XYZ file of C-alpha atoms in Angstrom:
748
model
C 0.000 0.000 0.000
C 1.319 3.383 -0.996
C 2.222 5.660 1.921
C 2.006 9.297 0.935
C 3.024 10.751 4.272
C 6.668 10.742 5.262
C 7.361 8.451 8.262
C 7.766 10.169 11.568
C 11.149 8.629 12.324
C 12.487 9.881 8.989
C 11.199 13.378 9.578
C 12.757 13.597 13.035
C 15.961 11.713 12.329
C 18.102 14.871 12.533
C 17.026 15.610 16.117
C 18.353 13.914 19.288
C 15.924 11.549 20.939
C 15.612 13.582 24.172
C 14.990 16.874 22.355
C 12.532 15.158 20.009
C 10.541 13.670 22.903
C 10.535 16.980 24.792
C 9.489 18.982 21.767
C 6.769 16.452 20.967
C 5.385 16.686 24.499
C 5.314 20.466 24.365
C 3.708 20.409 20.939
C 1.146 17.877 22.155
C -0.079 20.153 24.952
C 0.078 23.254 22.782
C -2.061 21.488 20.201
C -4.575 20.524 22.878
C -4.865 24.146 24.000
C -5.223 25.309 20.417
C -7.906 22.745 19.624
C -9.870 23.224 22.841
C -9.342 26.971 23.104
C -13.102 27.801 23.150
C -13.623 25.354 26.015
C -10.726 26.836 27.983
C -11.964 30.350 27.278
C -15.543 29.515 28.251
C -14.572 27.874 31.551
C -12.153 30.713 32.399
C -14.833 33.304 31.601
C -17.359 31.455 33.760
C -14.904 31.323 36.647
C -14.129 35.022 36.250
C -17.845 35.861 36.239
C -18.322 33.828 39.417
C -15.416 35.713 41.002
C -17.026 39.052 40.063
C -20.394 37.921 41.436
C -18.656 36.849 44.639
C -17.007 40.253 44.981
C -20.389 41.954 44.735
C -22.182 39.588 47.126
C -19.516 38.820 49.752
C -19.506 40.909 52.914
C -16.247 42.868 53.409
C -14.083 41.789 56.331
C -11.556 43.838 58.281
C -8.530 42.553 60.198
C -6.899 44.248 63.172
C -3.580 43.093 64.584
C -1.939 43.394 67.996
C 1.689 42.472 68.770
C 2.904 40.890 71.992
C 6.456 39.962 73.026
C 7.777 37.322 75.413
C 10.356 39.468 77.251
C 13.591 37.515 77.637
C 14.893 39.949 80.256
C 12.215 38.730 82.658
C 11.863 41.784 84.824
C 12.252 40.708 88.454
C 10.234 42.760 90.887
C 12.234 43.331 94.106
C 14.939 41.020 92.697
C 12.674 38.019 93.236
C 13.337 34.733 91.435
C 10.745 32.326 90.169
C 9.867 29.624 92.660
C 9.560 27.093 89.832
C 12.869 28.075 88.238
C 13.590 30.107 85.103
C 13.001 28.181 81.904
C 15.121 29.169 78.916
C 13.057 30.537 76.038
C 13.564 28.451 72.918
C 11.512 27.731 69.815
C 9.556 24.993 71.564
C 8.621 27.382 74.384
C 7.421 30.043 71.949
C 5.376 27.465 70.041
C 3.871 26.363 73.356
C 2.832 29.937 74.103
C 1.243 30.147 70.649
C -0.853 27.080 71.417
C -1.870 28.605 74.744
C -2.998 31.714 72.881
C -5.134 29.468 70.645
C -6.567 27.499 73.572
C -10.253 27.460 74.405
C -9.605 28.966 77.840
C -8.365 32.218 76.318
C -11.059 32.200 73.613
C -13.884 31.541 76.076
C -12.555 34.262 78.366
C -12.767 36.800 75.515
C -16.247 35.575 74.519
C -17.381 35.892 78.104
C -15.825 39.318 78.719
C -17.131 40.871 75.468
C -20.536 39.091 75.575
C -20.037 37.737 72.053
C -22.847 35.190 72.392
C -25.199 38.177 72.095
C -23.520 39.325 68.860
C -25.292 38.240 65.652
C -21.979 37.990 63.845
C -21.001 35.085 66.095
C -24.348 33.387 66.679
C -26.395 34.472 63.648
C -25.920 34.169 59.878
C -22.846 35.390 58.032
C -22.633 38.673 56.244
C -23.459 39.337 52.631
C -25.982 37.609 50.380
C -24.584 34.129 50.923
C -24.422 34.595 54.684
C -28.016 35.862 54.795
C -29.251 32.844 52.860
C -27.334 30.454 55.121
C -28.639 32.236 58.221
C -32.217 32.028 56.989
C -31.896 28.310 56.280
C -30.342 27.729 59.713
C -33.232 29.555 61.389
C -35.732 27.308 59.609
C -34.123 24.200 61.067
C -33.499 25.658 64.531
C -36.851 27.429 64.962
C -38.437 24.402 66.616
C -36.215 24.544 69.702
C -34.405 27.544 71.119
C -30.634 27.231 71.368
C -29.232 26.791 74.861
C -26.450 28.956 76.252
C -23.987 26.109 75.805
C -24.910 25.766 72.115
C -24.612 29.510 71.587
C -21.226 29.495 73.296
C -19.931 26.647 71.134
C -21.261 28.338 67.993
C -19.632 31.633 68.984
C -16.402 29.744 69.758
C -16.366 28.230 66.275
C -16.867 31.638 64.612
C -14.314 33.176 66.976
C -11.599 30.627 66.158
C -12.312 30.983 62.435
C -11.674 34.732 62.597
C -8.628 34.602 64.903
C -5.055 34.306 63.663
C -1.973 33.867 65.864
C 1.527 33.568 64.443
C 5.152 34.120 65.355
C 7.108 36.804 63.499
C 10.127 35.032 62.048
C 12.583 33.794 64.674
C 11.777 36.571 67.136
C 9.926 36.402 70.457
C 7.126 38.574 69.040
C 3.681 37.053 68.497
C 1.143 38.675 66.218
C -2.539 38.382 67.182
C -5.088 39.195 64.492
C -8.861 39.064 64.293
C -11.112 39.418 61.274
C -14.616 40.866 61.571
C -17.171 42.763 59.550
C -16.733 45.691 61.959
C -13.163 47.134 62.005
C -13.645 48.598 65.513
C -14.869 45.260 66.833
C -11.910 43.490 65.234
C -9.439 45.748 67.060
C -11.280 45.386 70.363
C -11.298 41.587 70.146
C -7.593 41.414 69.170
C -6.659 43.503 72.219
C -8.963 41.405 74.406
C -7.159 38.224 73.280
C -3.795 39.688 74.326
C -5.197 40.828 77.684
C -6.876 37.479 78.296
C -3.587 35.675 77.600
C -1.692 37.887 80.065
C -4.403 37.422 82.723
C -4.338 33.665 82.092
C -0.565 33.604 82.554
C -0.814 35.631 85.775
C -3.541 33.374 87.109
C -1.554 30.274 86.189
C 1.532 31.625 87.966
C -0.517 32.613 91.034
C -2.051 29.158 91.290
C 1.321 27.474 90.793
C 2.937 29.733 93.413
C 0.126 29.127 95.893
C 0.407 25.354 95.487
C 4.199 25.652 95.808
C 3.851 27.640 99.048
C 1.618 24.991 100.622
C 4.045 22.273 99.612
C 7.032 24.295 100.858
C 5.521 24.723 104.322
C 5.247 20.980 104.794
C 8.677 20.410 103.344
C 10.305 23.055 105.590
C 8.962 21.365 108.733
C 10.331 18.043 107.592
C 13.729 19.505 106.653
C 14.030 21.337 109.987
C 13.625 18.075 111.875
C 16.042 16.249 109.566
C 18.730 18.988 109.912
C 18.492 18.939 113.725
C 18.764 15.174 113.854
C 21.822 15.235 111.556
C 23.633 17.811 113.707
C 22.951 15.830 116.881
C 24.379 12.727 115.206
C 27.632 14.621 114.486
C 28.065 15.748 118.104
C 27.302 12.280 119.498
C 29.804 10.658 117.125
C 32.618 13.083 118.140
C 31.965 12.386 121.811
C 31.922 8.629 121.325
C 35.187 8.634 119.338
C 36.989 11.301 121.475
C 37.412 13.610 118.538
C 38.373 17.047 119.867
C 38.676 20.000 117.532
C 41.127 22.726 118.658
C 41.300 25.779 116.487
C 40.122 24.012 113.370
C 42.531 21.048 113.889
C 42.092 17.720 115.676
C 44.074 17.228 118.906
C 45.790 14.008 117.708
C 46.926 15.811 114.580
C 48.497 18.549 116.764
C 50.220 15.932 118.987
C 51.550 14.105 115.960
C 53.108 17.296 114.680
C 54.773 18.086 118.026
C 56.181 14.530 118.526
C 57.458 14.533 114.994
C 59.302 17.811 115.672
C 60.828 16.375 118.885
C 61.961 13.266 117.021
C 63.756 15.401 114.478
C 65.597 17.324 117.251
C 66.518 14.095 119.106
C 67.841 12.534 115.941
C 70.009 15.605 115.378
C 71.352 15.459 118.967
C 72.213 11.756 118.587
C 74.026 12.394 115.354
C 75.986 15.254 116.979
C 77.032 13.106 119.987
C 78.056 10.278 117.686
C 80.172 12.687 115.655
C 82.003 13.977 118.790
C 82.667 10.423 119.984
C 84.035 9.324 116.606
C 86.329 12.358 116.526
C 87.681 11.664 119.945
C 88.440 8.054 119.003
C 90.498 9.327 116.106
C 92.474 11.620 118.515
C 93.243 8.729 120.835
C 94.913 6.889 117.987
C 97.504 9.737 117.783
C 100.549 10.033 120.089
C 100.198 13.658 120.895
C 97.137 15.560 119.638
C 97.931 18.641 117.646
C 97.050 22.104 118.630
C 93.907 22.229 116.491
C 92.400 19.231 118.301
C 93.189 20.728 121.609
C 91.549 23.932 120.605
C 88.578 21.958 119.296
C 88.166 20.120 122.612
C 88.725 23.368 124.613
C 90.183 21.406 127.557
C 92.542 23.535 129.757
C 94.333 20.492 131.186
C 95.218 19.069 127.840
C 96.286 22.502 126.670
C 98.664 22.957 129.638
C 100.018 19.409 129.376
C 100.597 19.759 125.716
C 102.387 23.056 126.265
C 104.654 21.403 128.837
C 105.229 18.495 126.495
C 106.246 20.807 123.705
C 108.565 22.806 125.984
C 110.251 19.653 127.286
C 110.583 18.249 123.793
C 112.377 21.441 122.801
C 114.709 21.255 125.766
C 115.328 17.548 125.145
C 116.323 18.291 121.631
C 118.747 21.002 122.759
C 120.350 18.845 125.442
C 120.597 15.855 123.118
C 122.388 17.974 120.551
C 124.679 19.543 123.102
C 125.429 16.663 125.430
C 124.106 13.637 123.561
C 120.894 11.591 123.887
C 122.267 9.573 126.764
C 122.779 12.562 129.000
C 120.959 12.317 132.242
C 119.157 15.605 131.692
C 117.978 14.435 128.286
C 116.875 11.128 129.731
C 114.970 12.936 132.523
C 113.352 15.162 130.042
C 112.220 12.225 127.980
C 110.855 10.534 131.083
C 108.908 13.644 131.972
C 107.615 13.829 128.405
C 106.337 10.249 128.625
C 104.601 11.086 131.918
C 102.972 14.120 130.315
C 101.877 12.015 127.341
C 100.362 9.462 129.697
C 98.437 12.235 131.444
C 97.134 13.562 128.144
C 95.956 10.098 127.144
C 94.206 9.615 130.474
C 92.449 12.956 130.080
C 91.317 12.036 126.582
C 89.931 8.724 127.779
C 88.016 10.533 130.485
C 86.540 12.843 127.833
C 85.810 9.791 125.668
C 83.755 8.270 128.463
C 81.867 11.510 128.830
C 81.081 11.665 125.086
C 80.025 8.056 125.064
C 77.656 8.709 127.931
C 76.150 11.686 126.048
C 75.743 9.542 122.940
C 73.932 6.832 124.871
C 71.626 9.350 126.484
C 70.789 10.921 123.074
C 70.058 7.479 121.531
C 67.832 6.504 124.415
C 65.919 9.761 124.132
C 65.484 9.265 120.355
C 64.099 5.765 120.833
C 61.687 7.058 123.440
C 60.417 9.746 121.084
C 60.024 7.161 118.278
C 57.914 5.014 120.549
C 55.741 8.021 121.409
C 55.418 8.823 117.694
C 54.281 5.292 116.888
C 51.660 5.514 119.600
C 50.405 8.854 118.297
C 50.328 7.517 114.706
C 48.272 4.519 115.791
C 45.814 6.766 117.576
C 45.693 9.089 114.533
C 44.866 6.203 112.194
C 41.974 5.189 114.391
C 40.809 8.779 114.492
C 41.094 9.108 110.689
C 38.974 6.007 110.203
C 36.385 7.511 112.472
C 36.639 10.794 110.575
C 35.411 9.138 107.366
C 32.097 8.449 108.990
C 32.294 11.818 110.740
C 32.669 13.648 107.432
C 29.699 11.730 106.032
C 27.614 12.752 109.025
C 28.792 16.370 108.735
C 28.051 16.395 104.981
C 24.591 15.015 105.615
C 24.004 17.645 108.272
C 25.240 20.435 105.978
C 23.016 19.184 103.103
C 19.930 19.150 105.267
C 20.790 22.577 106.593
C 21.371 23.981 103.076
C 18.113 22.481 101.841
C 16.321 23.904 104.812
C 17.785 27.382 104.185
C 17.029 27.173 100.430
C 13.438 26.053 100.923
C 12.961 28.730 103.551
C 14.179 31.349 101.061
C 11.909 29.940 98.319
C 8.999 30.059 100.685
C 9.630 33.738 101.380
C 9.834 34.399 97.613
C 6.586 32.530 96.983
C 4.882 34.667 99.598
C 6.146 37.770 97.753
C 5.034 36.430 94.355
C 1.538 35.809 95.620
C 1.383 39.516 96.452
C 3.181 40.702 93.265
C 2.538 38.212 90.382
C 4.390 39.062 87.146
C 4.493 37.627 83.604
C 7.086 37.733 80.837
C 4.506 38.655 78.137
C 3.628 42.254 77.393
C 1.765 44.042 74.589
C 4.028 46.159 72.400
C 1.441 47.243 69.794
C -2.275 47.540 70.461
C -4.752 46.738 67.695
C -6.635 49.595 66.070
C -9.502 49.826 63.588
C -8.448 48.909 60.036
C -9.184 51.453 57.312
C -9.035 49.031 54.365
C -10.811 45.709 54.000
C -8.645 42.625 54.092
C -11.147 40.231 52.547
C -12.146 39.705 49.861
C -9.220 41.263 48.003
C -10.410 42.294 44.574
C -7.182 41.569 42.744
C -6.608 38.242 44.490
C -10.182 37.052 43.888
C -10.125 38.075 40.235
C -6.659 36.597 39.693
C -7.621 33.442 41.565
C -10.862 33.133 39.623
C -9.067 33.606 36.332
C -6.267 31.225 37.252
C -8.631 28.558 38.574
C -10.779 29.030 35.488
C -7.772 28.526 33.265
C -6.750 25.429 35.205
C -10.270 24.028 35.114
C -10.492 24.926 31.447
C -7.238 23.147 30.736
C -8.494 20.154 32.684
C -11.781 20.168 30.788
C -9.857 20.544 27.540
C -7.642 17.591 28.425
C -10.686 15.508 29.360
C -12.442 16.414 26.122
C -9.291 15.657 24.180
C -8.813 12.280 25.832
C -12.480 11.378 25.366
C -12.587 12.687 21.782
C -12.880 9.271 20.130
C -13.237 10.586 16.577
C -10.932 11.307 13.657
C -9.868 14.920 13.221
C -6.249 14.804 12.022
C -4.231 12.903 9.452
C -1.798 11.768 12.161
C -4.649 10.187 14.129
C -5.742 8.291 10.998
C -2.219 6.983 10.432
C -1.809 6.090 14.130
C -5.100 4.240 14.610
C -5.734 2.718 11.170
C -2.230 2.298 9.777
C -3.366 3.964 6.537
C -2.686 7.269 4.848
C -5.152 10.104 4.939
C -5.246 10.902 1.224
C -7.596 13.887 1.492
C -9.492 16.107 3.884
C -12.692 17.259 2.213
C -14.105 20.456 3.737
C -17.772 20.831 4.540
C -19.719 23.165 2.285
C -21.563 25.981 4.093
C -24.530 27.904 2.856
C -25.781 31.317 3.755
C -25.592 30.630 7.466
C -22.050 29.756 8.607
C -23.292 27.397 11.315
C -25.485 25.272 9.038
C -23.836 22.278 7.293
C -25.310 21.454 3.885
C -23.117 18.570 2.769
C -25.541 15.714 3.250
C -28.287 17.246 1.002
C -28.390 17.301 -2.746
C -28.996 20.988 -3.182
C -27.373 23.912 -1.489
C -29.493 26.944 -0.530
C -28.594 28.733 -3.762
C -29.809 25.778 -5.840
C -26.427 24.403 -6.791
C -26.085 20.603 -6.841
C -23.545 19.200 -4.350
C -23.165 16.200 -6.645
C -21.649 18.464 -9.329
C -19.738 20.765 -6.991
C -16.339 19.802 -8.329
C -17.457 20.796 -11.851
C -19.280 23.961 -10.850
C -16.446 25.136 -8.550
C -13.201 23.774 -9.943
C -10.999 26.149 -7.892
C -12.645 25.565 -4.530
C -11.047 23.843 -1.572
C -13.524 21.002 -2.037
C -12.224 20.464 -5.571
C -8.633 20.623 -4.368
C -9.347 17.859 -1.870
C -10.879 15.681 -4.640
C -7.811 16.384 -6.793
C -5.622 15.242 -3.903
C -7.534 11.952 -3.912
C -7.114 11.735 -7.703
C -3.341 12.260 -7.369
C -3.167 9.430 -4.829
C -5.015 7.168 -7.304
C -2.565 8.035 -10.059
C 0.456 7.434 -7.852
C -1.005 4.114 -6.760
C -1.432 3.140 -10.426
C 2.349 3.338 -10.909
C 2.900 0.378 -8.591
C -0.042 -1.781 -9.696
C -3.180 -1.673 -11.813
C -5.696 0.657 -10.254
C -8.699 1.068 -12.487
C -11.568 -0.220 -10.361
C -11.976 2.112 -7.384
C -14.582 1.417 -4.724
C -15.796 4.111 -2.329
C -17.247 3.002 0.992
C -17.648 4.174 4.595
C -18.353 2.810 8.039
C -21.849 4.243 8.594
C -24.536 5.797 6.390
C -24.657 9.558 5.773
C -20.893 10.019 5.855
C -20.927 11.460 2.300
C -19.434 8.532 0.377
C -21.918 8.879 -2.514
C -21.270 12.597 -2.932
C -17.536 11.939 -2.792
C -17.706 9.110 -5.340
C -19.738 11.110 -7.902
C -17.487 14.165 -7.562
C -14.383 11.987 -7.924
C -15.823 10.377 -11.058
C -16.794 13.776 -12.504
C -13.326 15.176 -11.800
C -11.631 12.300 -13.650
C -14.131 12.460 -16.506
C -13.815 16.233 -16.752
C -10.075 15.721 -17.133
C -10.611 13.623 -20.274
C -10.572 10.096 -18.876
C -13.202 7.517 -19.689
C -15.009 6.966 -16.426
C -18.065 4.996 -15.437
C -19.794 5.473 -12.065
C -21.612 2.406 -10.787
C -24.119 2.644 -7.968
C -23.388 -0.658 -6.174
C -25.333 0.208 -3.004
C -28.219 -2.189 -3.583
C -29.646 -1.639 -0.090
C -29.962 2.132 -0.392
C -29.214 3.409 -3.916
C -29.333 7.073 -2.913
C -26.918 8.037 -5.688
C -29.277 6.685 -8.354
C -32.273 8.441 -6.811
C -30.386 11.722 -6.848
C -28.771 11.528 -10.301
C -31.300 9.475 -12.294
C -34.558 9.372 -10.371
C -36.492 8.316 -13.517
C -34.253 5.438 -14.552
C -36.064 2.164 -15.375
C -33.130 -0.205 -15.852
C -29.755 -0.396 -14.215
C -27.166 -2.635 -12.586
C -29.552 -5.411 -11.545
C -31.016 -5.720 -15.027
C -27.594 -5.877 -16.637
C -26.413 -8.569 -14.184
C -29.602 -10.538 -14.802
C -29.026 -10.058 -18.554
C -32.427 -8.455 -18.931
C -30.942 -5.347 -20.514
C -27.879 -4.363 -22.466
C -25.136 -2.434 -20.759
C -25.286 0.373 -23.328
C -28.969 0.832 -22.612
C -28.546 0.905 -18.835
C -25.969 3.644 -18.398
C -26.501 7.381 -18.879
C -23.837 9.759 -20.273
C -23.378 13.220 -18.739
C -23.275 15.624 -21.698
C -20.903 18.038 -19.955
C -18.255 15.663 -18.559
C -18.973 12.509 -20.623
C -19.295 10.567 -17.359
C -21.176 7.291 -17.705
C -23.484 6.515 -14.778
C -24.826 2.993 -14.228
C -27.658 3.337 -11.692
C -29.228 0.742 -9.454
C -33.002 0.557 -9.857
C -34.374 -1.170 -6.785
C -38.126 -1.376 -6.531
C -38.218 -3.676 -3.495
C -35.929 -4.651 -0.634
C -33.436 -7.312 -1.669
C -32.441 -9.771 1.112
C -29.320 -11.187 -0.602
C -27.513 -8.228 -2.088
C -24.119 -9.661 -1.059
C -24.697 -12.700 -3.256
C -25.552 -10.462 -6.175
C -22.297 -8.506 -5.776
C -20.303 -11.716 -5.341
C -21.843 -13.389 -8.367
C -19.981 -14.388 -11.521
C -22.134 -12.037 -13.577
C -21.008 -9.116 -11.428
C -17.372 -10.037 -11.922
C -17.921 -10.353 -15.677
C -19.625 -6.974 -15.742
C -16.680 -5.350 -13.953
C -14.318 -7.026 -16.416
C -16.304 -5.545 -19.339
C -16.297 -2.100 -17.752
C -12.537 -2.410 -17.061
C -11.953 -3.058 -20.745
C -14.127 -0.178 -21.965
C -13.253 2.566 -19.432
C -10.132 4.036 -17.896
C -11.681 4.148 -14.426
C -14.565 2.296 -12.853
C -15.869 4.019 -9.698
C -18.081 1.887 -7.468
C -20.332 3.503 -4.876
C -20.534 0.690 -2.311
C -22.785 0.491 0.752
C -21.342 1.254 4.243
C -19.487 -1.575 5.984
C -21.083 -1.532 9.415
C -24.760 -2.215 8.541
C -24.187 -4.819 5.759
C -21.511 -7.234 4.571
C -21.779 -6.388 0.858
C -18.410 -4.596 0.719
C -16.450 -7.640 1.866
C -17.478 -9.728 -1.197
C -16.153 -7.169 -3.691
C -12.441 -7.591 -2.920
C -12.044 -10.073 -5.806
C -12.710 -7.490 -8.552
C -11.855 -4.150 -6.843
C -8.329 -2.762 -7.287
C -8.391 -0.253 -4.404
C -10.766 1.064 -1.799
C -11.328 4.653 -0.715
C -12.602 4.706 2.842
C -14.725 7.750 3.764
C -14.811 8.822 7.421
C -16.891 11.749 8.594
C -14.607 14.272 10.279
C -15.263 14.746 13.996
C -18.234 12.374 14.135
C -17.471 8.754 13.282
C -16.105 6.866 16.289
C -12.605 5.432 16.036
C -13.420 2.062 17.547
C -16.224 1.492 15.011
C -13.918 2.214 12.073
C -11.078 0.137 13.520
C -13.395 -2.805 14.188
C -14.779 -2.857 10.634
C -11.361 -2.657 9.010
C -9.916 -5.234 11.399
C -12.662 -7.733 10.468
C -12.105 -7.166 6.732
C -8.393 -7.820 6.099
C -8.881 -8.174 2.335
C -10.273 -4.648 2.147
C -7.535 -3.315 4.409
C -4.855 -4.768 2.127
C -6.319 -2.936 -0.884
C -7.065 0.230 1.032
C -5.793 3.212 -0.958
C -6.355 5.575 1.916
C -8.847 7.344 4.125
C -10.752 10.493 3.252
C -11.840 12.720 6.142
C -15.133 14.134 4.883
C -17.224 17.106 6.006
C -14.281 18.754 7.760
C -14.982 22.066 9.466
C -12.166 24.336 8.301
C -12.702 26.700 11.236
C -12.060 23.881 13.695
C -9.378 22.323 11.494
C -7.176 25.348 12.059
C -7.006 24.327 15.731
C -6.009 20.754 14.881
C -3.855 21.112 11.761
C -3.289 24.700 10.738
C -2.323 23.914 7.161
C -5.790 22.367 6.634
C -7.687 25.255 8.176
C -9.404 28.356 6.892
C -6.480 30.612 7.829
C -4.062 28.644 5.647
C -6.311 28.632 2.614
C -7.372 32.253 2.932
C -3.794 33.482 3.417
C -2.072 31.506 0.681
C -4.809 30.481 -1.747
C -7.181 33.434 -1.969
C -4.566 35.538 -3.774
C -4.775 33.084 -6.674
C -8.561 32.867 -6.692
C -8.687 29.330 -5.307
C -11.292 30.226 -2.704
C -14.672 31.374 -3.906
């Protein structure tokens, strides 16, 4: 089958796949908007009108705003501290305060203080036309029983919460309280009342908390006083039992240990000194005659005198020995005296040695005595230290109870002060005032919202209509659903009134025959569409013989007969030998329109009751031969007639005598006649009414007739509305033809 349209993949082969897909998606939605533009415009206009009506009927509302801050400095009156402790202000704390502001306690307090249950705005109908209607309807249902005070309060609470707004300004500690009402003065008064009610609620909450804390503190102070006294008595009793005496901040055993330790150090030094003197004296005794330095060191007068005598005699002995010899009696006497003196010195030194030894023994004994005393004191100190561990625990316990008692006593005094001077961290920084301009409804916002919502709804409606539009309107849809080329789009012919279609009738309002339109208007768009079909036939003839052309459709009244006669007239007017055969034996409308007075036709020729030359009629202007079908009664087996051997022989005769044989076949859906003609038909032209014939019906009929589908030349979209076509395929629309064809006189 000849494909006249270039394949999509060949057309888009120069573009990357991603860009192609993206551009196709954009084009798809743009095409939807273009095709469904009236729907989008109508829905948007309706939404805009509703927005305007709402602006005229809605009651204006005014919003007043008050600002309140949670003061982080927490002003302390008389330097008092909170009994419950200061809680750091963080985001969670601020959010908690916002929820308290929105609580029913605060709202009910404002409703009660301002007597809002007596206000019609809170317990009656809403403002404006809509509010009045709703209020009237509510009164009809509630007239039977009067509303109780509780019901009025709950109703007022609902209206109150709907008009109240509470929010935090950024990351600050400032909270903005707003209220919306029909009365700007009332709105400001209620906003200020909310702030005051919140502050009063906070003060009351702190007073109640402080009062409960005071009662609890009184009981706790009594208990702590008894516990502190008992702990102090336990400390005193433990010191007495363990003989722990405190003198000037130090324990007595610690003081004794220090003194004994000092005495031991002095005794050790004395022992070392005595030992040193004794050792020195022993060294002197090992000498014959101690030198002068030792004598001076000992400071002994006897030894000094004896040594002086010894030295004097030694000098004399030396002189006498030199003068008279060592054996001289004087020298010998001198030496004997020297020995006596030496013996005396040694005896004196031994006496001193005994004295030093006695001193050394005394010092050692004293040192050992002090060491024994020190060991005793250390033992006692260790026992005392072990007792001090428990003592310190008792003292710590006593101090803790005393500190707790003092702290709770101070808190109790503060709670007493706070009951007299309650404070809160919240304070109003900006009071609400009457608003001069309405905050709702905002004209620009309502109009913009109405227009935007209308456009969105219109786009949604357009998409729904597009997705549910199960008809053929474009050549691409024909190729996609049927796998066949759309060889022509035949425009609908309009009469005097643009909205009235006149294609399905034989005469237009000005008397012109639609069956000869291609001859009467050769330069019209209708004729150009028929020529497009003729060109497709000629191109198809290049590949295979294409002389017997059958025109059919899915349903009746799709214009197949008008299309077939105009196609035949166009080919005949061009000089070809053409015969038009009305093969619709169930409803030969073509014969009734062209030759209403004919007596013989196709049936008589097939039955060999008449000659072919006598049955057809020649058009004097185009030389078109028309073989009608004269049916005087309903035929039950028309398919057998068309499938008969005589019918095939007749087509063979016509094929030999004419260049083209055009068959006007019945529609495929009501009857099966078309399916039996595939043996002698070269190609089929399938007529589909533009924007009316359902896709699934056409697809089903072609799917059940594969022989016809194989010989299908193409599909003709008939009765196309050129005004609407411009929104589907611009090059088929009125704009395209008027812009590019009217200059050449192609549009009448």
